[in-house]
PDB file of C-alpha atoms in Angstrom:
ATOM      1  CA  UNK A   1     101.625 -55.259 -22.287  1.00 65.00           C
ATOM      2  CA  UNK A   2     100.116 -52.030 -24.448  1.00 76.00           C
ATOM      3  CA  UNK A   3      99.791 -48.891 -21.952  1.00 83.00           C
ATOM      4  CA  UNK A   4      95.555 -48.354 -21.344  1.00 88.00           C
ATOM      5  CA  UNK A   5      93.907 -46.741 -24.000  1.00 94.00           C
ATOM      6  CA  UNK A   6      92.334 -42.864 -22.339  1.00 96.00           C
ATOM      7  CA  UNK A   7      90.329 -40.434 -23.817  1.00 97.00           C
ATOM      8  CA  UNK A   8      90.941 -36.919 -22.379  1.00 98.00           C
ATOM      9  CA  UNK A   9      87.368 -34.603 -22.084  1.00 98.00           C
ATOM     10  CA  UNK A  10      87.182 -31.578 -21.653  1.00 98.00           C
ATOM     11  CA  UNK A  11      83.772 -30.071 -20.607  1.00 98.00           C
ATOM     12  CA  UNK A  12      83.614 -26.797 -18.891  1.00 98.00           C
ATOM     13  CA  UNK A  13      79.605 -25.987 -18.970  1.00 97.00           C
ATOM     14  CA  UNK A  14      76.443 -25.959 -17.241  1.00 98.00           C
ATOM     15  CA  UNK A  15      74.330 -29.141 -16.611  1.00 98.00           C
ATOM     16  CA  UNK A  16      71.046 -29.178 -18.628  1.00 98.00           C
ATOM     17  CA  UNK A  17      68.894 -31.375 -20.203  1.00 98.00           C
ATOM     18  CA  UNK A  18      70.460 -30.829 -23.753  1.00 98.00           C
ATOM     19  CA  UNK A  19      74.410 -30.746 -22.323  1.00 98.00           C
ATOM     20  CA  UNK A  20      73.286 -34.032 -20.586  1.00 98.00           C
ATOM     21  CA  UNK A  21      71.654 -35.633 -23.942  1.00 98.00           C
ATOM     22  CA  UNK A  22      74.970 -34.656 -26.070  1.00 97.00           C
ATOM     23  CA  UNK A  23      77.373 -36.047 -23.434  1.00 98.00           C
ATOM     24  CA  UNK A  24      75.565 -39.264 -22.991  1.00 98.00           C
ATOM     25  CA  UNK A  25      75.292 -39.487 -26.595  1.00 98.00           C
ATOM     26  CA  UNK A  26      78.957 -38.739 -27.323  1.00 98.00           C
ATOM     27  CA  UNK A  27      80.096 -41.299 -24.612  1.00 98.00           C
ATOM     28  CA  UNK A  28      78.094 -44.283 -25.938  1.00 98.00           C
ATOM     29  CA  UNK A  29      79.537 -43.392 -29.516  1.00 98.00           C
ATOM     30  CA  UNK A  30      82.987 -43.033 -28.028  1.00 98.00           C
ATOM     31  CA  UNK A  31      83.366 -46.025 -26.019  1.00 98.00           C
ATOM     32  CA  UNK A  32      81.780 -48.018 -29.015  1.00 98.00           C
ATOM     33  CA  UNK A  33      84.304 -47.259 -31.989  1.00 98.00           C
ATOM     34  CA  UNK A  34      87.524 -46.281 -30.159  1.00 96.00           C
ATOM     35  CA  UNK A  35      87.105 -48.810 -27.034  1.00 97.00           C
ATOM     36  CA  UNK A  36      88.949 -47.108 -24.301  1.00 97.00           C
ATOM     37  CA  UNK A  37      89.872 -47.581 -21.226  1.00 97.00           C
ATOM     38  CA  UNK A  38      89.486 -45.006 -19.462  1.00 97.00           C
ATOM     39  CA  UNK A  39      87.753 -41.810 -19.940  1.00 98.00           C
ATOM     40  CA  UNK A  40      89.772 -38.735 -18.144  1.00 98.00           C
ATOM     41  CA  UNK A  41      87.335 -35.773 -17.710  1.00 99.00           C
ATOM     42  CA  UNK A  42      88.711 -32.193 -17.825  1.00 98.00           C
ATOM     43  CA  UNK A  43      85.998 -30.831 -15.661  1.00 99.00           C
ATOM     44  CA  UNK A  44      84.874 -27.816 -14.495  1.00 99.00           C
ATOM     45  CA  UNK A  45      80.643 -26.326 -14.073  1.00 98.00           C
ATOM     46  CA  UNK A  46      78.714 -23.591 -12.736  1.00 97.00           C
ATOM     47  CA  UNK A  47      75.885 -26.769 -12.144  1.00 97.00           C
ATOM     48  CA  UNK A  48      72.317 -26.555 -13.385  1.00 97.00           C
ATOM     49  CA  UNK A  49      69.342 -28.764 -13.509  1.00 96.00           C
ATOM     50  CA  UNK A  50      69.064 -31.185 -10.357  1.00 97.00           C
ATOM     51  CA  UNK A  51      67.333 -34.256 -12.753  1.00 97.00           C
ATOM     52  CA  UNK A  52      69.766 -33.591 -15.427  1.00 98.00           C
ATOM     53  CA  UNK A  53      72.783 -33.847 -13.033  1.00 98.00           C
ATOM     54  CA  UNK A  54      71.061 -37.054 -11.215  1.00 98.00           C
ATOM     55  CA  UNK A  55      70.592 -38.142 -14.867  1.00 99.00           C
ATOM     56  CA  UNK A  56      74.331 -38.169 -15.408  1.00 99.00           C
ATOM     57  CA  UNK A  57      75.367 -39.227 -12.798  1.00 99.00           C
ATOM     58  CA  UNK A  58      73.983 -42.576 -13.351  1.00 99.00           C
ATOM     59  CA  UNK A  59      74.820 -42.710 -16.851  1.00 99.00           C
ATOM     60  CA  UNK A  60      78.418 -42.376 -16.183  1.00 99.00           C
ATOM     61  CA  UNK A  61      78.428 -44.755 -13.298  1.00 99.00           C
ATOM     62  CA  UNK A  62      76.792 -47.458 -15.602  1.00 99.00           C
ATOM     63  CA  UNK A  63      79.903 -47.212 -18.046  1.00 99.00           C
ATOM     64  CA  UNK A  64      81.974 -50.176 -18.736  1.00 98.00           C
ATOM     65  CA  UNK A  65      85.193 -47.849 -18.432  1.00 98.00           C
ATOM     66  CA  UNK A  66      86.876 -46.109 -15.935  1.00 98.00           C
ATOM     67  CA  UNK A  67      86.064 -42.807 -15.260  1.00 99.00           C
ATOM     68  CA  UNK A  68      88.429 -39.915 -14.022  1.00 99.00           C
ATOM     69  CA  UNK A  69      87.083 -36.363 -13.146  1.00 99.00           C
ATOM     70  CA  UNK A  70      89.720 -33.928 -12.474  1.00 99.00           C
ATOM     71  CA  UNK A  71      88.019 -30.273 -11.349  1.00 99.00           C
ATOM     72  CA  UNK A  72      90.232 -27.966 -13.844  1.00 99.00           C
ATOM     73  CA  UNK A  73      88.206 -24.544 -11.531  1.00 98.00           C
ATOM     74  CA  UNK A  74      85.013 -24.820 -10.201  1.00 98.00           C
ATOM     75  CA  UNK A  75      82.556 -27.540  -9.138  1.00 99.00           C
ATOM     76  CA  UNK A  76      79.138 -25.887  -8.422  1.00 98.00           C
ATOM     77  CA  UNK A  77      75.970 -27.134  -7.243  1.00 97.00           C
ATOM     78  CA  UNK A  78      74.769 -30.179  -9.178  1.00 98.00           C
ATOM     79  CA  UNK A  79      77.917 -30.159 -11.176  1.00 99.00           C
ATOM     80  CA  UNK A  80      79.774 -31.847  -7.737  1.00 99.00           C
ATOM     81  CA  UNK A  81      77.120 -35.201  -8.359  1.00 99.00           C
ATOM     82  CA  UNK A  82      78.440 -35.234 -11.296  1.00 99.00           C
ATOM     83  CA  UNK A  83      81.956 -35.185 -10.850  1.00 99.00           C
ATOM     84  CA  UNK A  84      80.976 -37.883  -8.047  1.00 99.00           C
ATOM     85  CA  UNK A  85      80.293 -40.074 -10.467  1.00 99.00           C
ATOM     86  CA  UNK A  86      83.810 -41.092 -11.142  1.00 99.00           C
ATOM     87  CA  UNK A  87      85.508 -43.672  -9.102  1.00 98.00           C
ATOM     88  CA  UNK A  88      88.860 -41.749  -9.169  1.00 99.00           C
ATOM     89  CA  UNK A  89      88.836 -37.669  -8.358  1.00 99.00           C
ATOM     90  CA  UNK A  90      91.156 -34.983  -8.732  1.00 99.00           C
ATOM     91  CA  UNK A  91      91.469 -31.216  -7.931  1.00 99.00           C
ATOM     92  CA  UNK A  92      93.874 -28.903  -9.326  1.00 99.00           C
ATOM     93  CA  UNK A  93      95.818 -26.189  -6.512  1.00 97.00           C
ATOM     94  CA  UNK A  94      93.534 -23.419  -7.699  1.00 98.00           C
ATOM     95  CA  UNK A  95      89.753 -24.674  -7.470  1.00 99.00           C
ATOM     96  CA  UNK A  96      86.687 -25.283  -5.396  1.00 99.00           C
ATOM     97  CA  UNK A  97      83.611 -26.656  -4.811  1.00 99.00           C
ATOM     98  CA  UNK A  98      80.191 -25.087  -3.734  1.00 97.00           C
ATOM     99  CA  UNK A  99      77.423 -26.512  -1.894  1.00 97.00           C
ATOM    100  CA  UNK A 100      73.944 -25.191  -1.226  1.00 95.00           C
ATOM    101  CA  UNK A 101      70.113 -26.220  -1.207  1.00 92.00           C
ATOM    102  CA  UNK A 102      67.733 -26.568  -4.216  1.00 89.00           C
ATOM    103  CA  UNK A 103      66.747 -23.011  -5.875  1.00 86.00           C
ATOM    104  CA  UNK A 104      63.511 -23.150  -7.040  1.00 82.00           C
ATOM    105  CA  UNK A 105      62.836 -20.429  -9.998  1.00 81.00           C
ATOM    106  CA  UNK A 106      59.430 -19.448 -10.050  1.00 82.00           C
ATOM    107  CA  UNK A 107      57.949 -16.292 -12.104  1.00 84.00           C
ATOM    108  CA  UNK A 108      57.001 -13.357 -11.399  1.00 83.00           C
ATOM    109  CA  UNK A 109      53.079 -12.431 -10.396  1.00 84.00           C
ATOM    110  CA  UNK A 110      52.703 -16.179 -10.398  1.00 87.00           C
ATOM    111  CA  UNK A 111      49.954 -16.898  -8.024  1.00 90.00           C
ATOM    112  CA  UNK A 112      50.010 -20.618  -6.200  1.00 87.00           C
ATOM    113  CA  UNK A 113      47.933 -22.990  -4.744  1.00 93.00           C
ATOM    114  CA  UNK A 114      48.319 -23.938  -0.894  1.00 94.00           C
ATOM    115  CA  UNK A 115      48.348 -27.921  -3.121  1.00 95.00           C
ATOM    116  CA  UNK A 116      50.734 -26.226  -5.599  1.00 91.00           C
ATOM    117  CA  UNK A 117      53.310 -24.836  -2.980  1.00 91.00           C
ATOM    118  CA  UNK A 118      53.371 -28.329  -1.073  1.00 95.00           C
ATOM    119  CA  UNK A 119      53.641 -29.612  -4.297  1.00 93.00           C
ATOM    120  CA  UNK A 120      57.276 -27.439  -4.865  1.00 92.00           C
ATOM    121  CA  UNK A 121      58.436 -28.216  -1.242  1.00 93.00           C
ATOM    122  CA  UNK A 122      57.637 -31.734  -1.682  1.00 95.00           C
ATOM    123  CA  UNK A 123      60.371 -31.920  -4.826  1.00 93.00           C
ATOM    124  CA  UNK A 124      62.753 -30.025  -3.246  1.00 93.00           C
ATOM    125  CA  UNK A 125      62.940 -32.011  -0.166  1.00 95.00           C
ATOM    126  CA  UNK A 126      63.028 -35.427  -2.739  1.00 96.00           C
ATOM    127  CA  UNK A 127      65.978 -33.470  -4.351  1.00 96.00           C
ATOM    128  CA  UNK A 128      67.972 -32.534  -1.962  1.00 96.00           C
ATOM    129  CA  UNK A 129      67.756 -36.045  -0.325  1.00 97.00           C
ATOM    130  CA  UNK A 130      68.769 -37.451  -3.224  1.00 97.00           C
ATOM    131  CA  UNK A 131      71.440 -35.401  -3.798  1.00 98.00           C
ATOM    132  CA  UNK A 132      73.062 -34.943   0.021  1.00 98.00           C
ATOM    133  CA  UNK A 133      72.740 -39.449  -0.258  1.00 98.00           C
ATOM    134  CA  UNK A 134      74.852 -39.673  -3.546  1.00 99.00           C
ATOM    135  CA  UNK A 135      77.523 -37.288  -1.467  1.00 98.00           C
ATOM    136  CA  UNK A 136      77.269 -39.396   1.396  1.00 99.00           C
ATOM    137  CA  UNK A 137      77.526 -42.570  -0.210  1.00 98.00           C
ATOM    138  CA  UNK A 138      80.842 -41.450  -2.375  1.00 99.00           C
ATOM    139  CA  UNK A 139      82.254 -39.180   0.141  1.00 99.00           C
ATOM    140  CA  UNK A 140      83.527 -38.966   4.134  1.00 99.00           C
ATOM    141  CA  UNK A 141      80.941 -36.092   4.716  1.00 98.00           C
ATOM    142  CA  UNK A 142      78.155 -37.391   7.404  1.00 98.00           C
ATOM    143  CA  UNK A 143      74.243 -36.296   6.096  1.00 97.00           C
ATOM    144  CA  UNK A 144      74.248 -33.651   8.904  1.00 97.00           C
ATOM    145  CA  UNK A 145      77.264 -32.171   7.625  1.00 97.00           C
ATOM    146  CA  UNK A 146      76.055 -31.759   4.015  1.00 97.00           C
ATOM    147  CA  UNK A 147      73.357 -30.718   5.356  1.00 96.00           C
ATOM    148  CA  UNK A 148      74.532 -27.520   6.874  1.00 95.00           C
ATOM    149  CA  UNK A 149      76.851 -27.374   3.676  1.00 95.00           C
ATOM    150  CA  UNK A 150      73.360 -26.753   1.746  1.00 95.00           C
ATOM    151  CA  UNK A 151      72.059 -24.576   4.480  1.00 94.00           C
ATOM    152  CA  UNK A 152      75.699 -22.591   4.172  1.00 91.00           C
ATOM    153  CA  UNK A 153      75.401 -22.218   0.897  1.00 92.00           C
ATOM    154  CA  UNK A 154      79.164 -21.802   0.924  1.00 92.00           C
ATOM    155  CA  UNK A 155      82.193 -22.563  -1.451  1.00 96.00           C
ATOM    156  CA  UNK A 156      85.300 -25.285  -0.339  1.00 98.00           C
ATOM    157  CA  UNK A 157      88.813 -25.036  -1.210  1.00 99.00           C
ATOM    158  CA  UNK A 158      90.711 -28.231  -2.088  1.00 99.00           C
ATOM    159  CA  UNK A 159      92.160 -29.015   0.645  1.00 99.00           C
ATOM    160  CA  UNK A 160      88.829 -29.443   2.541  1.00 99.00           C
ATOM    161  CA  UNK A 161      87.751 -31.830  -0.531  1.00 99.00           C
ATOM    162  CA  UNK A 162      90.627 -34.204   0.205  1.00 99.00           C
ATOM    163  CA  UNK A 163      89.668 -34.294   3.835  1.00 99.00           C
ATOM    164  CA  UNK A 164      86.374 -34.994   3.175  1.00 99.00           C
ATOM    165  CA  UNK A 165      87.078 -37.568   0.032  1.00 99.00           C
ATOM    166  CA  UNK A 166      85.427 -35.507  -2.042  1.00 99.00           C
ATOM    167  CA  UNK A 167      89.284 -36.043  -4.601  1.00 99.00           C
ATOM    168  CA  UNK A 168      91.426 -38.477  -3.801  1.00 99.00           C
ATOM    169  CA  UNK A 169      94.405 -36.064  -4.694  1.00 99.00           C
ATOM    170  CA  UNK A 170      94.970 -32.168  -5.388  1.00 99.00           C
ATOM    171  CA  UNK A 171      97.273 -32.015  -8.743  1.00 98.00           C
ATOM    172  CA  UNK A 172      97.134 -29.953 -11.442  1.00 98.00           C
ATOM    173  CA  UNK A 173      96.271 -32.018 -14.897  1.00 97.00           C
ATOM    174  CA  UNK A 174      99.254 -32.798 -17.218  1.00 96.00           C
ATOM    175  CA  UNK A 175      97.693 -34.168 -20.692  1.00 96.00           C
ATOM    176  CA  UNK A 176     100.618 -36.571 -22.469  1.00 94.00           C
ATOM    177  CA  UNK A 177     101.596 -35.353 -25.629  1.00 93.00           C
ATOM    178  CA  UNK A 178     100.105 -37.160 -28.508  1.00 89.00           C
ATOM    179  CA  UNK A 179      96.791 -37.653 -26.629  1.00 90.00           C
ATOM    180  CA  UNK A 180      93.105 -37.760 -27.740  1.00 86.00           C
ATOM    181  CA  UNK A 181      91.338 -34.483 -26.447  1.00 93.00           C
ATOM    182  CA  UNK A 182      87.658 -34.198 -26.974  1.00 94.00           C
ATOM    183  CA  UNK A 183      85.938 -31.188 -25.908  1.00 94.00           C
ATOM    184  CA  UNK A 184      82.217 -31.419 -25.067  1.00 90.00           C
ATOM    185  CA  UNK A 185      81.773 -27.516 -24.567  1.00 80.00           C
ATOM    186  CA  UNK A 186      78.416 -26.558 -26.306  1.00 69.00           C
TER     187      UNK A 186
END
């Protein structure tokens, strides 16, 4: 019996719409014409858009491969959704993972209705429901924990992501020699 055919990504970037469009593109095109088995993600991200991360999130869960993440450094923000995508998780020794509530950018001198601010409130509370369920659902952390996590605003160290089954294992990555290595850095 042949070993399992993986692709190695790497992808150290921030989650936006575009990053999200390319990746989901180069996935579908990958797992197409070379037909692997699994995909092994080389993953680190400062985080980004909330819909784009959501967006990805249920891409890669969709996939008809098995998906690794390994966090190669940092996890921030939306970027942990996405790495919670994967059904198998690892951290290397030196890396974390940072939680916090929605940031909301608004401009300067921008004047808002009373209808207009509930509007914002209402989309951040949508958001970060959405986004303290997908950690509940794929982790050991309780809602009321993640919720103070977003209220904390505070970064984790790996060996409070294995408690919390956030990875599965803390290792550093080791790519075999001879292996495919994308790299979806834009």
């Amino acid at each position: 019996m042949s070993e399992p055919k993986t692709i190695y990504i790497n992808f150290y970037d921030s989650i936006t719409p575009d990053h999200v469009k390319h990746i989901m593109a180069s996935l579908s095109e990958i797992i197409s014409k070379e037909k692997p088995d699994k995909i092994y993600f080389l993953f680190s991200s400062c985080g980004g858009s909330v819909e784009a991360g959501v967006v990805l999130y249920n891409f890669i869960r969709s996939l008809p491969v098995e998906i690794i993440m390994h966090n190669t450094g940092s996890i921030d923000s939306i970027a942990n959704i996405v790495f919670l995508s994967a059904n198998t998780r690892f951290t290397s020794d030196h890396s974390s993972f940072l939680f916090h509530c929605i940031i909301q950018p608004v401009n300067a001198n921008t004047n808002l209705t009373k209808s207009q601010l509930q509007e914002l409130i209402s989309g951040i509370n949508i958001s970060e429901n959405k986004i303290a369920s997908i950690i509940a659902e794929r982790t050991k952390l309780p809602l009321e924990e993640i919720r103070e996590l977003f209220l904390q605003g505070e970064a984790k160290n790996p060996t409070f992501a294995l408690q919390k089954g956030i990875v599965h294992e803390i290792k550093n990555p080791s790519i075999p020699k001879g292996t495919e290595l994308l790299s979806f850095n834009l």
